[in-house]
PDB file of C-alpha atoms in Angstrom:
ATOM      1  CA  UNK A  12     -12.213  -3.244 -32.569  1.00  0.00           C
ATOM      2  CA  UNK A  13      -8.949  -3.534 -34.486  1.00  0.00           C
ATOM      3  CA  UNK A  14     -10.644  -2.819 -37.815  1.00  0.00           C
ATOM      4  CA  UNK A  15     -12.619   0.130 -36.449  1.00  0.00           C
ATOM      5  CA  UNK A  16      -9.515   1.718 -34.931  1.00  0.00           C
ATOM      6  CA  UNK A  17      -7.521   1.122 -38.143  1.00  0.00           C
ATOM      7  CA  UNK A  18     -10.261   2.853 -40.195  1.00  0.00           C
ATOM      8  CA  UNK A  19     -10.451   5.816 -37.794  1.00  0.00           C
ATOM      9  CA  UNK A  20      -6.674   6.292 -37.829  1.00  0.00           C
ATOM     10  CA  UNK A  21      -6.470   6.015 -41.631  1.00  0.00           C
ATOM     11  CA  UNK A  22      -9.219   8.646 -42.011  1.00  0.00           C
ATOM     12  CA  UNK A  23      -7.532  11.081 -39.625  1.00  0.00           C
ATOM     13  CA  UNK A  24      -3.841  10.600 -40.401  1.00  0.00           C
ATOM     14  CA  UNK A  25      -2.142  10.025 -43.748  1.00  0.00           C
ATOM     15  CA  UNK A  26       0.548   7.337 -43.851  1.00  0.00           C
ATOM     16  CA  UNK A  27      -0.033   6.134 -40.284  1.00  0.00           C
ATOM     17  CA  UNK A  28      -0.649   2.467 -39.560  1.00  0.00           C
ATOM     18  CA  UNK A  29      -1.895   0.958 -36.334  1.00  0.00           C
ATOM     19  CA  UNK A  30      -1.113  -2.436 -34.880  1.00  0.00           C
ATOM     20  CA  UNK A  31      -3.164  -3.492 -31.886  1.00  0.00           C
ATOM     21  CA  UNK A  32      -2.989  -6.643 -29.810  1.00  0.00           C
ATOM     22  CA  UNK A  33      -4.423  -7.722 -26.489  1.00  0.00           C
ATOM     23  CA  UNK A  34      -2.747 -10.430 -24.454  1.00  0.00           C
ATOM     24  CA  UNK A  35      -3.645 -12.253 -21.232  1.00  0.00           C
ATOM     25  CA  UNK A  36      -6.598 -10.064 -20.281  1.00  0.00           C
ATOM     26  CA  UNK A  37      -8.702 -12.784 -18.745  1.00  0.00           C
ATOM     27  CA  UNK A  38      -9.821 -12.474 -15.162  1.00  0.00           C
ATOM     28  CA  UNK A  39      -7.449 -13.944 -12.611  1.00  0.00           C
ATOM     29  CA  UNK A  40      -8.546 -16.392  -9.943  1.00  0.00           C
ATOM     30  CA  UNK A  41      -7.061 -15.607  -6.533  1.00  0.00           C
ATOM     31  CA  UNK A  42      -7.756 -16.566  -2.945  1.00  0.00           C
ATOM     32  CA  UNK A  43      -8.025 -14.070  -0.075  1.00  0.00           C
ATOM     33  CA  UNK A  44      -8.016 -15.538   3.436  1.00  0.00           C
ATOM     34  CA  UNK A  45      -7.548 -14.502   7.026  1.00  0.00           C
ATOM     35  CA  UNK A  46      -8.873 -11.415   8.764  1.00  0.00           C
ATOM     36  CA  UNK A  47     -11.005 -10.089   5.895  1.00  0.00           C
ATOM     37  CA  UNK A  48     -14.746  -9.519   5.878  1.00  0.00           C
ATOM     38  CA  UNK A  49     -15.507 -12.207   3.278  1.00  0.00           C
ATOM     39  CA  UNK A  50     -12.673 -14.681   2.715  1.00  0.00           C
ATOM     40  CA  UNK A  51     -12.828 -16.797  -0.416  1.00  0.00           C
ATOM     41  CA  UNK A  52     -11.743 -17.320  -3.996  1.00  0.00           C
ATOM     42  CA  UNK A  53     -12.393 -14.475  -6.439  1.00  0.00           C
ATOM     43  CA  UNK A  54     -12.121 -13.706 -10.138  1.00  0.00           C
ATOM     44  CA  UNK A  55     -10.403 -10.330 -10.289  1.00  0.00           C
ATOM     45  CA  UNK A  56      -9.459  -7.775 -12.905  1.00  0.00           C
ATOM     46  CA  UNK A  57      -6.195  -8.728 -14.667  1.00  0.00           C
ATOM     47  CA  UNK A  58      -4.614  -5.422 -13.649  1.00  0.00           C
ATOM     48  CA  UNK A  59      -5.441  -5.782  -9.941  1.00  0.00           C
ATOM     49  CA  UNK A  60      -2.781  -5.117  -7.347  1.00  0.00           C
ATOM     50  CA  UNK A  61      -2.672  -6.364  -3.766  1.00  0.00           C
ATOM     51  CA  UNK A  62      -4.455  -3.273  -2.428  1.00  0.00           C
ATOM     52  CA  UNK A  63      -7.188  -3.244  -5.076  1.00  0.00           C
ATOM     53  CA  UNK A  64      -7.795  -6.999  -4.763  1.00  0.00           C
ATOM     54  CA  UNK A  65      -8.619  -6.592  -1.069  1.00  0.00           C
ATOM     55  CA  UNK A  66     -11.854  -4.853  -2.070  1.00  0.00           C
ATOM     56  CA  UNK A  67     -13.198  -8.087  -3.552  1.00  0.00           C
ATOM     57  CA  UNK A  68     -13.241  -9.630  -0.074  1.00  0.00           C
ATOM     58  CA  UNK A  69     -15.015  -6.651   1.470  1.00  0.00           C
ATOM     59  CA  UNK A  70     -11.789  -5.267   2.909  1.00  0.00           C
ATOM     60  CA  UNK A  71      -9.725  -6.022   5.969  1.00  0.00           C
ATOM     61  CA  UNK A  72     -11.653  -6.705   9.189  1.00  0.00           C
ATOM     62  CA  UNK A  73     -11.177  -4.575  12.307  1.00  0.00           C
ATOM     63  CA  UNK A  74      -8.628  -6.993  13.751  1.00  0.00           C
ATOM     64  CA  UNK A  75      -6.695  -7.577  10.533  1.00  0.00           C
ATOM     65  CA  UNK A  76      -3.199  -6.245  10.016  1.00  0.00           C
ATOM     66  CA  UNK A  77      -2.607  -3.459   7.523  1.00  0.00           C
ATOM     67  CA  UNK A  78       1.124  -3.656   8.105  1.00  0.00           C
ATOM     68  CA  UNK A  79       2.038  -7.187   6.993  1.00  0.00           C
ATOM     69  CA  UNK A  80      -0.183  -8.405   4.158  1.00  0.00           C
ATOM     70  CA  UNK A  81       1.307 -11.531   2.587  1.00  0.00           C
ATOM     71  CA  UNK A  82       0.996 -12.619  -1.021  1.00  0.00           C
ATOM     72  CA  UNK A  83       2.050 -16.166  -1.859  1.00  0.00           C
ATOM     73  CA  UNK A  84       2.572 -17.117  -5.496  1.00  0.00           C
ATOM     74  CA  UNK A  85       1.926 -20.595  -6.900  1.00  0.00           C
ATOM     75  CA  UNK A  86       5.709 -21.110  -7.179  1.00  0.00           C
ATOM     76  CA  UNK A  87       6.113 -20.432  -3.430  1.00  0.00           C
ATOM     77  CA  UNK A  88       7.488 -16.884  -3.678  1.00  0.00           C
ATOM     78  CA  UNK A  89       6.233 -14.691  -0.844  1.00  0.00           C
ATOM     79  CA  UNK A  90       5.819 -10.903  -0.888  1.00  0.00           C
ATOM     80  CA  UNK A  91       4.987  -8.644   2.060  1.00  0.00           C
ATOM     81  CA  UNK A  92       2.970  -5.474   1.659  1.00  0.00           C
ATOM     82  CA  UNK A  93       2.580  -2.689   4.223  1.00  0.00           C
ATOM     83  CA  UNK A  94      -0.650  -0.857   3.405  1.00  0.00           C
ATOM     84  CA  UNK A  95       0.521   2.102   5.534  1.00  0.00           C
ATOM     85  CA  UNK A  96       3.190   2.826   2.890  1.00  0.00           C
ATOM     86  CA  UNK A  97       0.360   3.451   0.437  1.00  0.00           C
ATOM     87  CA  UNK A  98      -2.230   5.021   2.749  1.00  0.00           C
ATOM     88  CA  UNK A  99       0.068   7.348   4.685  1.00  0.00           C
ATOM     89  CA  UNK A 100       3.028   7.972   2.372  1.00  0.00           C
ATOM     90  CA  UNK A 101       1.487   7.288  -1.070  1.00  0.00           C
ATOM     91  CA  UNK A 102       4.223   4.746  -1.843  1.00  0.00           C
ATOM     92  CA  UNK A 103       2.974   2.064  -4.281  1.00  0.00           C
ATOM     93  CA  UNK A 104       6.366   0.374  -4.759  1.00  0.00           C
ATOM     94  CA  UNK A 105       5.363  -2.847  -2.943  1.00  0.00           C
ATOM     95  CA  UNK A 106       1.776  -2.936  -4.270  1.00  0.00           C
ATOM     96  CA  UNK A 107       2.532  -5.531  -6.952  1.00  0.00           C
ATOM     97  CA  UNK A 108       0.190  -6.826  -9.644  1.00  0.00           C
ATOM     98  CA  UNK A 109      -1.385 -10.120  -8.706  1.00  0.00           C
ATOM     99  CA  UNK A 110      -1.198 -13.271 -10.813  1.00  0.00           C
ATOM    100  CA  UNK A 111      -3.624 -16.121 -11.277  1.00  0.00           C
ATOM    101  CA  UNK A 112      -3.402 -18.571  -8.372  1.00  0.00           C
ATOM    102  CA  UNK A 113      -2.032 -16.037  -5.875  1.00  0.00           C
ATOM    103  CA  UNK A 114      -3.104 -16.283  -2.242  1.00  0.00           C
ATOM    104  CA  UNK A 115      -3.395 -13.121  -0.156  1.00  0.00           C
ATOM    105  CA  UNK A 116      -3.237 -13.702   3.600  1.00  0.00           C
ATOM    106  CA  UNK A 117      -4.310 -11.133   6.189  1.00  0.00           C
ATOM    107  CA  UNK A 118      -3.116 -12.074   9.669  1.00  0.00           C
ATOM    108  CA  UNK A 119      -4.559 -10.507  12.810  1.00  0.00           C
ATOM    109  CA  UNK A 120      -2.839  -7.354  14.017  1.00  0.00           C
ATOM    110  CA  UNK A 121      -0.958  -7.618  17.291  1.00  0.00           C
ATOM    111  CA  UNK A 122      -0.645  -4.051  18.580  1.00  0.00           C
ATOM    112  CA  UNK A 123      -2.655  -0.868  18.206  1.00  0.00           C
ATOM    113  CA  UNK A 124      -2.044   2.618  19.515  1.00  0.00           C
ATOM    114  CA  UNK A 125      -4.692   5.287  19.954  1.00  0.00           C
ATOM    115  CA  UNK A 126      -3.357   8.757  19.190  1.00  0.00           C
ATOM    116  CA  UNK A 127      -5.725  11.510  20.265  1.00  0.00           C
ATOM    117  CA  UNK A 128      -5.560  15.060  21.446  1.00  0.00           C
ATOM    118  CA  UNK A 129      -3.656  17.802  19.687  1.00  0.00           C
ATOM    119  CA  UNK A 130      -2.491  15.909  16.602  1.00  0.00           C
ATOM    120  CA  UNK A 131      -3.712  16.617  13.096  1.00  0.00           C
ATOM    121  CA  UNK A 132      -5.137  13.138  12.433  1.00  0.00           C
ATOM    122  CA  UNK A 133      -6.180  11.430  15.681  1.00  0.00           C
ATOM    123  CA  UNK A 134      -6.961   7.740  15.160  1.00  0.00           C
ATOM    124  CA  UNK A 135      -6.099   4.202  16.211  1.00  0.00           C
ATOM    125  CA  UNK A 136      -2.951   3.067  14.405  1.00  0.00           C
ATOM    126  CA  UNK A 137      -1.308  -0.294  14.107  1.00  0.00           C
ATOM    127  CA  UNK A 138       2.169  -0.276  15.577  1.00  0.00           C
ATOM    128  CA  UNK A 139       5.141  -2.410  14.604  1.00  0.00           C
ATOM    129  CA  UNK A 140       7.733  -3.550  17.099  1.00  0.00           C
ATOM    130  CA  UNK A 141      10.595  -1.250  16.026  1.00  0.00           C
ATOM    131  CA  UNK A 142       8.552   1.900  15.469  1.00  0.00           C
ATOM    132  CA  UNK A 143       9.189   4.918  17.633  1.00  0.00           C
ATOM    133  CA  UNK A 144       6.909   7.566  19.052  1.00  0.00           C
ATOM    134  CA  UNK A 145       8.105   9.887  16.259  1.00  0.00           C
ATOM    135  CA  UNK A 146       6.916   7.364  13.646  1.00  0.00           C
ATOM    136  CA  UNK A 147       3.492   7.248  15.271  1.00  0.00           C
ATOM    137  CA  UNK A 148       3.232  11.033  15.470  1.00  0.00           C
ATOM    138  CA  UNK A 149       4.117  11.145  11.762  1.00  0.00           C
ATOM    139  CA  UNK A 150       1.201   8.777  11.069  1.00  0.00           C
ATOM    140  CA  UNK A 151      -0.999  11.331  12.825  1.00  0.00           C
ATOM    141  CA  UNK A 152       0.504  14.095  10.590  1.00  0.00           C
ATOM    142  CA  UNK A 153       2.243  15.766  13.526  1.00  0.00           C
ATOM    143  CA  UNK A 154       1.107  18.079  16.287  1.00  0.00           C
ATOM    144  CA  UNK A 155      -1.328  20.948  15.991  1.00  0.00           C
ATOM    145  CA  UNK A 156      -0.061  24.453  16.723  1.00  0.00           C
ATOM    146  CA  UNK A 157      -1.546  24.465  20.230  1.00  0.00           C
ATOM    147  CA  UNK A 158      -0.160  21.068  21.294  1.00  0.00           C
ATOM    148  CA  UNK A 159       1.653  20.852  24.634  1.00  0.00           C
ATOM    149  CA  UNK A 160       4.544  18.571  23.658  1.00  0.00           C
ATOM    150  CA  UNK A 161       5.753  18.280  27.241  1.00  0.00           C
ATOM    151  CA  UNK A 162       2.540  16.494  28.307  1.00  0.00           C
ATOM    152  CA  UNK A 163       2.281  13.296  26.270  1.00  0.00           C
ATOM    153  CA  UNK A 164       0.478  10.200  27.555  1.00  0.00           C
ATOM    154  CA  UNK A 165       1.036   6.909  25.722  1.00  0.00           C
ATOM    155  CA  UNK A 166      -1.356   3.947  26.000  1.00  0.00           C
ATOM    156  CA  UNK A 167      -0.729   0.799  23.948  1.00  0.00           C
ATOM    157  CA  UNK A 168      -3.351  -1.955  23.538  1.00  0.00           C
ATOM    158  CA  UNK A 169      -1.489  -5.264  23.324  1.00  0.00           C
ATOM    159  CA  UNK A 170      -3.824  -7.835  21.750  1.00  0.00           C
ATOM    160  CA  UNK A 171      -1.613 -10.816  22.608  1.00  0.00           C
ATOM    161  CA  UNK A 172      -1.642 -10.086  26.326  1.00  0.00           C
ATOM    162  CA  UNK A 173      -5.098  -8.395  26.309  1.00  0.00           C
ATOM    163  CA  UNK A 174      -3.756  -5.432  28.217  1.00  0.00           C
ATOM    164  CA  UNK A 175      -3.298  -1.686  27.970  1.00  0.00           C
ATOM    165  CA  UNK A 176       0.202  -0.426  28.642  1.00  0.00           C
ATOM    166  CA  UNK A 177       0.836   3.157  29.780  1.00  0.00           C
TER     167      UNK A 177
END
């Protein structure tokens, strides 16, 4: 590959030299456990991040948390990743590149909230302890134009206590 690229560059550009090297491009062996569809050990692309590596395990199960994905390095360092930052806000800042030997742990989620009615994206969302109703409405992209904001009903499914709170 190096020779072919060098020849192509020399034919197209006078006085230009190319230097090409590839380093550490072997697949990385990681372990994904917890509330995923197929837990196990996987050989993944060397450029994989936390979010892309989850696809190897078939994705997060219905009860798995999207809000507190843990990555544990072989040296004991731990990183937390909130998939909502990527999915809702497009923020990749915590979606770090994985290293060989990393373990990704998906714990079960503890609280869900079902937002329906006159919001732009009705769905069931995972809720964190300190989040407000405004945060949850932002997840749903806000109200539609015909929403009656004075008539809001809130039901929270608490997995730990197996109850619905109004």
